[in-house]
Amino acid sequence: MSSTTPAPRPRKFGGTPAQIRSAAAFFRVFAYVTGVMLLLLVLEMVFKYFWQLELFIGGQLLDGTANTIGMHNRAEVAGGFNASLGILIAHGWLYVVYLFADFRLWSLMRWPFSRFITIALGGVVPFLSFITERKVHKEVMAEMENHPKAAKRY
C-alpha cells in the first residue's frame, strides 16, 4: 500500500525580496532607537521616583542661579525645558514607529499574529529590542535565502 504525501505548499511572502529587505532594515533601525530610548526612560524613571530628580535644560533655580543643564527637583526650577518629559514623549512616539516597522515586516513575512505580539514586546521590555532585532533579522535573512523563488501573495 503506498501513501502519497501531498507536496508541501510553497512559501509565499507578502512582498518582493527588495521590500522585505527594506522592511527588515527599517525594523532594525527602529529596534535600536526604541531600545536606547527605553533604556534612557528607565534611567529617567529611577532618578524621578527614587530621588525626585528630573533633567532640566535652561531655566533658573530658586536661589537665583541660572541652570544650563542639570538634575533638579521639579519644584526647584523655574522655566527651562524638562528633558525627562521629552524622553518620555519621544519614547512613546518612537515606539509607535517601532510598531509600524514590526507590522510592516510581519505582514510581508506572513507570520502568525502571535509573532507580531512577541516582536512588539521588544519595545517595552528593557534590552529585549536588541535581542529581538538580532533574532528576527537572522530569521528573515534565513527565510529569504531558503526560499529564493517564493512567490508574492498576489
CSV table of C-alpha atoms in Angstrom, one decimal:
chain,number,residue,atom,x,y,z
A,1,MET,CA,0.0,0.0,0.0
A,2,SER,CA,1.6,3.3,-1.0
A,3,SER,CA,0.7,6.5,0.6
A,4,THR,CA,1.1,9.7,-1.3
A,5,THR,CA,2.1,12.6,0.8
A,6,PRO,CA,1.0,15.9,-0.7
A,7,ALA,CA,3.8,18.2,-1.7
A,8,PRO,CA,4.4,20.9,0.8
A,9,ARG,CA,2.9,24.2,-0.1
A,10,PRO,CA,5.5,26.7,-1.4
A,11,ARG,CA,6.5,29.5,0.9
A,12,LYS,CA,4.9,32.8,-0.1
A,13,PHE,CA,5.9,36.2,1.1
A,14,GLY,CA,3.7,39.3,1.1
A,15,GLY,CA,6.1,41.3,-1.0
A,16,THR,CA,9.2,41.3,-3.1
A,17,PRO,CA,12.6,40.4,-1.7
A,18,ALA,CA,13.6,44.1,-2.0
A,19,GLN,CA,10.5,45.1,0.0
A,20,ILE,CA,11.3,42.6,2.7
A,21,ARG,CA,14.9,43.6,2.9
A,22,SER,CA,13.8,47.2,3.2
A,23,ALA,CA,11.3,46.4,5.9
A,24,ALA,CA,14.0,44.4,7.8
A,25,ALA,CA,16.4,47.3,7.6
A,26,PHE,CA,13.7,49.8,8.8
A,27,PHE,CA,12.8,47.4,11.7
A,28,ARG,CA,16.5,47.1,12.6
A,29,VAL,CA,17.0,50.8,12.9
A,30,PHE,CA,13.9,51.4,15.0
A,31,ALA,CA,14.6,48.4,17.2
A,32,TYR,CA,17.9,50.0,18.2
A,33,VAL,CA,16.4,53.5,18.5
A,34,THR,CA,13.5,52.3,20.6
A,35,GLY,CA,15.8,50.2,22.8
A,36,VAL,CA,18.1,53.1,23.5
A,37,MET,CA,15.2,55.4,24.3
A,38,LEU,CA,13.7,52.8,26.6
A,39,LEU,CA,16.9,52.5,28.5
A,40,LEU,CA,17.0,56.3,28.9
A,41,LEU,CA,13.4,56.2,30.0
A,42,VAL,CA,14.1,53.6,32.7
A,43,LEU,CA,17.1,55.6,33.9
A,44,GLU,CA,15.0,58.7,34.0
A,45,MET,CA,12.3,56.9,36.0
A,46,VAL,CA,14.8,55.7,38.5
A,47,PHE,CA,16.0,59.2,39.1
A,48,LYS,CA,12.5,60.6,39.2
A,49,TYR,CA,10.9,58.1,41.6
A,50,PHE,CA,13.8,57.3,43.9
A,51,TRP,CA,15.4,60.8,44.2
A,52,GLN,CA,12.7,63.1,42.8
A,53,LEU,CA,15.2,64.4,40.3
A,54,GLU,CA,14.5,65.4,36.7
A,55,LEU,CA,16.8,66.6,33.9
A,56,PHE,CA,16.2,70.3,33.1
A,57,ILE,CA,17.9,72.3,30.4
A,58,GLY,CA,17.9,76.0,31.0
A,59,GLY,CA,15.7,77.9,33.3
A,60,GLN,CA,16.5,79.4,36.7
A,61,LEU,CA,16.9,77.8,40.1
A,62,LEU,CA,15.0,79.1,43.1
A,63,ASP,CA,18.2,80.6,44.6
A,64,GLY,CA,18.5,82.8,41.5
A,65,THR,CA,21.3,81.0,39.7
A,66,ALA,CA,21.0,80.1,36.1
A,67,ASN,CA,20.7,76.4,35.2
A,68,THR,CA,22.3,75.3,32.0
A,69,ILE,CA,21.7,71.5,32.4
A,70,GLY,CA,21.2,69.5,35.5
A,71,MET,CA,19.2,67.1,37.6
A,72,HIS,CA,16.9,69.0,39.9
A,73,ASN,CA,13.6,68.6,41.8
A,74,ARG,CA,10.8,70.0,39.7
A,75,ALA,CA,9.9,72.5,42.4
A,76,GLU,CA,13.4,74.0,42.4
A,77,VAL,CA,13.4,75.1,38.7
A,78,ALA,CA,11.5,78.0,37.1
A,79,GLY,CA,11.3,77.8,33.3
A,80,GLY,CA,13.6,75.7,31.2
A,81,PHE,CA,13.0,72.5,29.3
A,82,ASN,CA,12.1,69.3,31.2
A,83,ALA,CA,14.3,66.8,29.2
A,84,SER,CA,12.9,64.0,31.3
A,85,LEU,CA,9.4,64.7,30.0
A,86,GLY,CA,10.9,65.0,26.5
A,87,ILE,CA,12.5,61.5,26.8
A,88,LEU,CA,9.1,60.1,27.9
A,89,ILE,CA,7.3,61.6,24.9
A,90,ALA,CA,10.0,60.7,22.4
A,91,HIS,CA,10.0,57.1,23.5
A,92,GLY,CA,6.2,56.9,23.2
A,93,TRP,CA,6.2,58.2,19.6
A,94,LEU,CA,9.3,56.1,18.6
A,95,TYR,CA,7.5,53.1,20.0
A,96,VAL,CA,4.6,53.8,17.6
A,97,VAL,CA,7.1,53.8,14.7
A,98,TYR,CA,8.6,50.6,16.1
A,99,LEU,CA,5.1,49.0,16.0
A,100,PHE,CA,4.7,50.2,12.4
A,101,ALA,CA,8.1,48.6,11.5
A,102,ASP,CA,7.0,45.4,13.3
A,103,PHE,CA,3.7,45.4,11.4
A,104,ARG,CA,5.3,46.0,8.0
A,105,LEU,CA,7.8,43.2,8.5
A,106,TRP,CA,5.2,40.9,10.0
A,107,SER,CA,2.8,41.4,7.1
A,108,LEU,CA,5.5,41.0,4.4
A,109,MET,CA,6.8,37.8,6.0
A,110,ARG,CA,3.2,36.5,6.6
A,111,TRP,CA,4.0,35.3,10.1
A,112,PRO,CA,1.2,34.3,12.6
A,113,PHE,CA,-0.3,37.1,14.8
A,114,SER,CA,1.4,35.8,17.9
A,115,ARG,CA,4.7,36.6,16.3
A,116,PHE,CA,3.6,40.2,15.8
A,117,ILE,CA,2.8,40.5,19.6
A,118,THR,CA,6.1,38.9,20.7
A,119,ILE,CA,8.1,41.3,18.5
A,120,ALA,CA,6.0,44.3,19.8
A,121,LEU,CA,7.0,43.4,23.4
A,122,GLY,CA,10.6,44.1,22.4
A,123,GLY,CA,9.9,47.8,22.7
A,124,VAL,CA,8.6,47.7,26.2
A,125,VAL,CA,11.0,45.4,28.0
A,126,PRO,CA,14.5,46.8,28.5
A,127,PHE,CA,17.2,45.2,26.4
A,128,LEU,CA,14.6,42.9,24.7
A,129,SER,CA,14.5,45.0,21.5
A,130,PHE,CA,18.2,44.3,20.9
A,131,ILE,CA,17.7,40.6,21.3
A,132,THR,CA,14.5,40.6,19.3
A,133,GLU,CA,16.1,42.5,16.5
A,134,ARG,CA,19.0,40.2,16.2
A,135,LYS,CA,16.8,37.1,16.2
A,136,VAL,CA,14.2,38.5,13.8
A,137,HIS,CA,16.8,39.8,11.3
A,138,LYS,CA,18.6,36.4,11.3
A,139,GLU,CA,15.3,34.6,10.6
A,140,VAL,CA,14.2,37.0,7.9
A,141,MET,CA,17.5,36.6,6.1
A,142,ALA,CA,17.4,32.8,6.5
A,143,GLU,CA,13.9,32.5,5.1
A,144,MET,CA,14.8,34.8,2.2
A,145,GLU,CA,17.9,32.6,1.5
A,146,ASN,CA,16.0,29.3,1.9
A,147,HIS,CA,13.1,30.4,-0.4
A,148,PRO,CA,14.7,32.4,-3.2
A,149,LYS,CA,11.8,31.8,-5.5
A,150,ALA,CA,9.0,32.4,-3.0
A,151,ALA,CA,6.1,33.9,-4.9
A,152,LYS,CA,4.4,37.1,-3.8
A,153,ARG,CA,0.9,36.6,-2.4
A,154,TYR,CA,-0.7,38.5,-5.3
